[in-house]
Amino acid sequence: MAELTSDEYSENDFLTTEELSLFNESLDRVIKCESFLDRFYDRFINSSEQTARIFEGVNMQALQSKLAKTLTLMSLANTEPWRVDEHLKGIGQYHQGLSIPKILYSSWRNSLVSTLHSCDPEFHPEIERVWHKAISVAIKKMHEGYN
Ligand code: HEM
């Protein structure tokens, strides 16, 4: 599947019940994939010089443990948004503080979804579409934290 820009998804649409089951089942498999976070960050950090510069000197071990929890937040952003919206906005505000431009988020999402191909043994195009949609909902919230 070709790389997608954030504009190609309606970010106001939450996942349907069926999509949510596909997403959560895939998430369960992915979380068990040992090298997932390593592979994702390797791909994302090397996706552009700008991204590589942003990550210089960052403690990746600490960041990886936080990201695993953040992936679960993506699911909650689609089911119980009232519980996690403020938290996602806060993460967005934190990223603004790190001078991270909004434009780099589609690269984050594309790197993550590309990594899933090798980590979810049951991966198929419908699951890919659902991941893009779920992440878009969370990114929208993070962007609301930018002012
Ligand atoms: C949906 C997209 C993203 C999510 C869910 C996400 C999530 C997170 C989380 C949870 C943290 C840890 C915050 C904390 O320590 O409390 C973090 C840190 C960080 N993020 Fe993101 N992030 C996203 C996109 C990006 C993008 C696009 C970039 C850069 C191009 C980026 C760069 C960083 C950096 C450099 C840190 C670590 C700062 C440090 O510890 O010194 N993130 N991110």
CSV table of C-alpha atoms and ligand atoms in Angstrom, one decimal:
chain,number,residue,atom,x,y,z
A,1,MET,CA,0.0,0.0,0.0
A,2,ALA,CA,1.3,3.4,-0.9
A,3,GLU,CA,2.3,5.8,1.9
A,4,LEU,CA,-0.6,8.0,2.9
A,5,THR,CA,-0.9,11.6,4.1
A,6,SER,CA,-3.1,12.5,7.0
A,7,ASP,CA,-5.5,14.3,4.7
A,8,GLU,CA,-6.6,11.0,3.2
A,9,TYR,CA,-8.4,9.9,6.4
A,10,SER,CA,-11.4,11.5,8.0
A,11,GLU,CA,-9.8,12.0,11.5
A,12,ASN,CA,-13.2,12.7,13.1
A,13,ASP,CA,-14.4,9.1,12.5
A,14,PHE,CA,-13.9,6.8,15.4
A,15,LEU,CA,-13.4,3.1,14.7
A,16,THR,CA,-16.6,1.0,14.3
A,17,THR,CA,-17.0,-2.0,16.6
A,18,GLU,CA,-15.7,-4.4,13.9
A,19,GLU,CA,-12.7,-2.2,13.2
A,20,LEU,CA,-12.0,-1.9,16.9
A,21,SER,CA,-11.9,-5.7,17.3
A,22,LEU,CA,-9.5,-6.0,14.3
A,23,PHE,CA,-7.3,-3.2,15.8
A,24,ASN,CA,-7.2,-4.7,19.4
A,25,GLU,CA,-6.5,-8.2,18.2
A,26,SER,CA,-3.6,-6.9,16.0
A,27,LEU,CA,-2.3,-4.7,18.9
A,28,ASP,CA,-2.2,-7.8,21.2
A,29,ARG,CA,-0.1,-9.7,18.6
A,30,VAL,CA,2.2,-6.7,18.0
A,31,ILE,CA,2.8,-6.0,21.7
A,32,LYS,CA,4.2,-9.6,21.9
A,33,CYS,CA,6.6,-9.0,19.1
A,34,GLU,CA,9.9,-8.5,20.8
A,35,SER,CA,11.7,-6.4,18.3
A,36,PHE,CA,8.7,-4.2,17.3
A,37,LEU,CA,9.7,-1.0,19.2
A,38,ASP,CA,13.3,-1.3,18.0
A,39,ARG,CA,12.3,-1.8,14.4
A,40,PHE,CA,9.8,1.0,14.5
A,41,TYR,CA,12.2,3.6,15.9
A,42,ASP,CA,14.9,2.5,13.6
A,43,ARG,CA,12.6,3.1,10.6
A,44,PHE,CA,11.1,6.3,11.9
A,45,ILE,CA,14.4,8.0,13.1
A,46,ASN,CA,16.0,7.2,9.7
A,47,SER,CA,13.0,8.4,7.7
A,48,SER,CA,14.5,11.9,7.3
A,49,GLU,CA,17.5,13.9,8.4
A,50,GLN,CA,15.2,16.2,10.3
A,51,THR,CA,13.8,13.3,12.3
A,52,ALA,CA,17.3,11.9,13.0
A,53,ARG,CA,18.4,15.3,14.3
A,54,ILE,CA,15.4,15.5,16.7
A,55,PHE,CA,16.3,12.1,18.2
A,56,GLU,CA,20.0,12.8,18.8
A,57,GLY,CA,20.8,12.3,22.5
A,58,VAL,CA,17.3,10.9,23.4
A,59,ASN,CA,17.2,8.0,25.9
A,60,MET,CA,15.6,5.5,23.6
A,61,GLN,CA,15.1,2.8,26.2
A,62,ALA,CA,13.0,5.2,28.4
A,63,LEU,CA,11.0,6.3,25.3
A,64,GLN,CA,10.3,2.8,24.1
A,65,SER,CA,8.7,1.8,27.4
A,66,LYS,CA,6.4,4.9,27.2
A,67,LEU,CA,5.5,4.2,23.6
A,68,ALA,CA,4.2,0.7,24.4
A,69,LYS,CA,1.6,2.3,26.7
A,70,THR,CA,0.8,5.0,24.2
A,71,LEU,CA,-0.2,2.3,21.7
A,72,THR,CA,-2.9,1.2,24.1
A,73,LEU,CA,-4.0,4.8,24.4
A,74,MET,CA,-4.7,4.7,20.6
A,75,SER,CA,-7.3,2.1,21.3
A,76,LEU,CA,-8.9,4.0,24.2
A,77,ALA,CA,-8.9,7.2,22.0
A,78,ASN,CA,-11.4,5.3,19.9
A,79,THR,CA,-13.5,3.8,22.6
A,80,GLU,CA,-13.4,6.0,25.7
A,81,PRO,CA,-12.1,9.3,24.4
A,82,TRP,CA,-13.2,11.2,27.4
A,83,ARG,CA,-10.7,9.2,29.5
A,84,VAL,CA,-7.7,9.9,27.3
A,85,ASP,CA,-8.3,13.0,25.3
A,86,GLU,CA,-6.7,15.4,27.8
A,87,HIS,CA,-3.7,13.1,28.1
A,88,LEU,CA,-3.2,13.0,24.3
A,89,LYS,CA,-3.5,16.7,24.1
A,90,GLY,CA,-0.8,16.9,26.9
A,91,ILE,CA,1.5,14.7,24.9
A,92,GLY,CA,0.8,17.0,21.9
A,93,GLN,CA,1.7,20.1,23.9
A,94,TYR,CA,4.9,18.3,25.1
A,95,HIS,CA,5.9,17.6,21.4
A,96,GLN,CA,5.2,21.2,20.5
A,97,GLY,CA,7.6,22.1,23.3
A,98,LEU,CA,10.2,19.9,21.6
A,99,SER,CA,9.6,21.9,18.4
A,100,ILE,CA,8.2,18.9,16.5
A,101,PRO,CA,6.3,20.1,13.4
A,102,LYS,CA,2.8,18.6,12.8
A,103,ILE,CA,3.9,17.6,9.3
A,104,LEU,CA,6.2,14.8,10.8
A,105,TYR,CA,3.3,12.9,12.3
A,106,SER,CA,2.2,11.2,9.0
A,107,SER,CA,5.8,9.8,8.8
A,108,TRP,CA,5.4,8.5,12.4
A,109,ARG,CA,2.2,6.8,11.4
A,110,ASN,CA,3.6,5.4,8.1
A,111,SER,CA,6.7,4.1,9.9
A,112,LEU,CA,4.6,2.4,12.6
A,113,VAL,CA,2.3,0.8,10.1
A,114,SER,CA,5.1,-0.4,7.9
A,115,THR,CA,6.7,-2.1,10.9
A,116,LEU,CA,3.5,-3.9,11.7
A,117,HIS,CA,3.9,-5.9,8.4
A,118,SER,CA,6.7,-7.8,9.9
A,119,CYS,CA,5.4,-8.1,13.4
A,120,ASP,CA,1.8,-9.1,13.0
A,121,PRO,CA,1.6,-12.5,11.4
A,122,GLU,CA,-2.1,-12.0,10.5
A,123,PHE,CA,-1.5,-8.6,9.0
A,124,HIS,CA,-3.7,-7.8,5.9
A,125,PRO,CA,-4.8,-4.6,4.0
A,126,GLU,CA,-8.0,-4.2,6.1
A,127,ILE,CA,-6.0,-4.3,9.4
A,128,GLU,CA,-3.6,-1.8,7.8
A,129,ARG,CA,-6.4,0.6,7.0
A,130,VAL,CA,-7.8,0.3,10.5
A,131,TRP,CA,-4.4,1.1,12.1
A,132,HIS,CA,-4.1,4.2,9.9
A,133,LYS,CA,-7.5,5.3,11.0
A,134,ALA,CA,-6.9,4.6,14.7
A,135,ILE,CA,-3.7,6.5,14.8
A,136,SER,CA,-5.2,9.4,12.9
A,137,VAL,CA,-7.8,9.9,15.7
A,138,ALA,CA,-5.0,10.0,18.3
A,139,ILE,CA,-2.9,12.4,16.2
A,140,LYS,CA,-5.8,14.7,15.8
A,141,LYS,CA,-6.1,14.9,19.6
A,142,MET,CA,-2.3,15.5,20.0
A,143,HIS,CA,-2.5,18.3,17.4
A,144,GLU,CA,-5.3,19.9,19.5
A,145,GLY,CA,-2.6,20.3,22.2
A,146,TYR,CA,-0.6,22.5,20.0
A,147,ASN,CA,-1.5,26.2,20.3
B,1,HEM,C1,1.1,9.8,17.1
B,1,HEM,C2,2.4,10.2,17.2
B,1,HEM,C3,3.3,10.2,18.4
B,1,HEM,C4,3.1,9.7,19.6
B,1,HEM,C5,1.9,8.9,20.1
B,1,HEM,C6,4.2,10.0,20.5
B,1,HEM,C7,4.3,9.6,21.8
B,1,HEM,C8,5.4,10.0,22.6
B,1,HEM,C9,5.4,9.8,24.0
B,1,HEM,C10,4.4,9.1,24.9
B,1,HEM,C11,6.6,10.3,24.5
B,1,HEM,C12,7.1,10.3,25.9
B,1,HEM,C13,6.6,11.6,26.6
B,1,HEM,C14,7.1,11.7,28.1
B,1,HEM,O1,8.3,11.5,28.3
B,1,HEM,O2,6.2,11.9,28.9
B,1,HEM,C15,7.3,10.9,23.3
B,1,HEM,C16,8.5,11.5,23.4
B,1,HEM,C17,9.2,11.9,22.3
B,1,HEM,N1,8.7,12.0,21.0
B,1,HEM,FE1,6.9,11.4,20.4
B,1,HEM,N2,5.1,10.7,19.7
B,1,HEM,C18,4.6,10.9,18.5
B,1,HEM,C19,5.1,11.6,17.4
B,1,HEM,C20,6.4,12.1,17.4
B,1,HEM,C21,7.0,12.7,16.3
B,1,HEM,C22,6.4,13.0,14.9
B,1,HEM,C23,8.3,13.0,16.7
B,1,HEM,C24,9.5,13.7,16.0
B,1,HEM,C25,9.6,13.8,14.7
B,1,HEM,C26,8.4,12.6,18.1
B,1,HEM,C27,9.6,12.8,18.8
B,1,HEM,C28,9.7,12.5,20.2
B,1,HEM,C29,10.9,12.7,21.0
B,1,HEM,C30,12.2,13.3,20.5
B,1,HEM,C31,10.6,12.4,22.3
B,1,HEM,C32,11.5,12.3,23.5
B,1,HEM,C33,11.9,13.5,24.2
B,1,HEM,C34,12.9,13.1,25.3
B,1,HEM,O3,12.7,12.2,26.1
B,1,HEM,O4,13.9,13.8,25.3
B,1,HEM,N3,7.3,12.0,18.5
B,1,HEM,N4,6.5,10.7,22.2
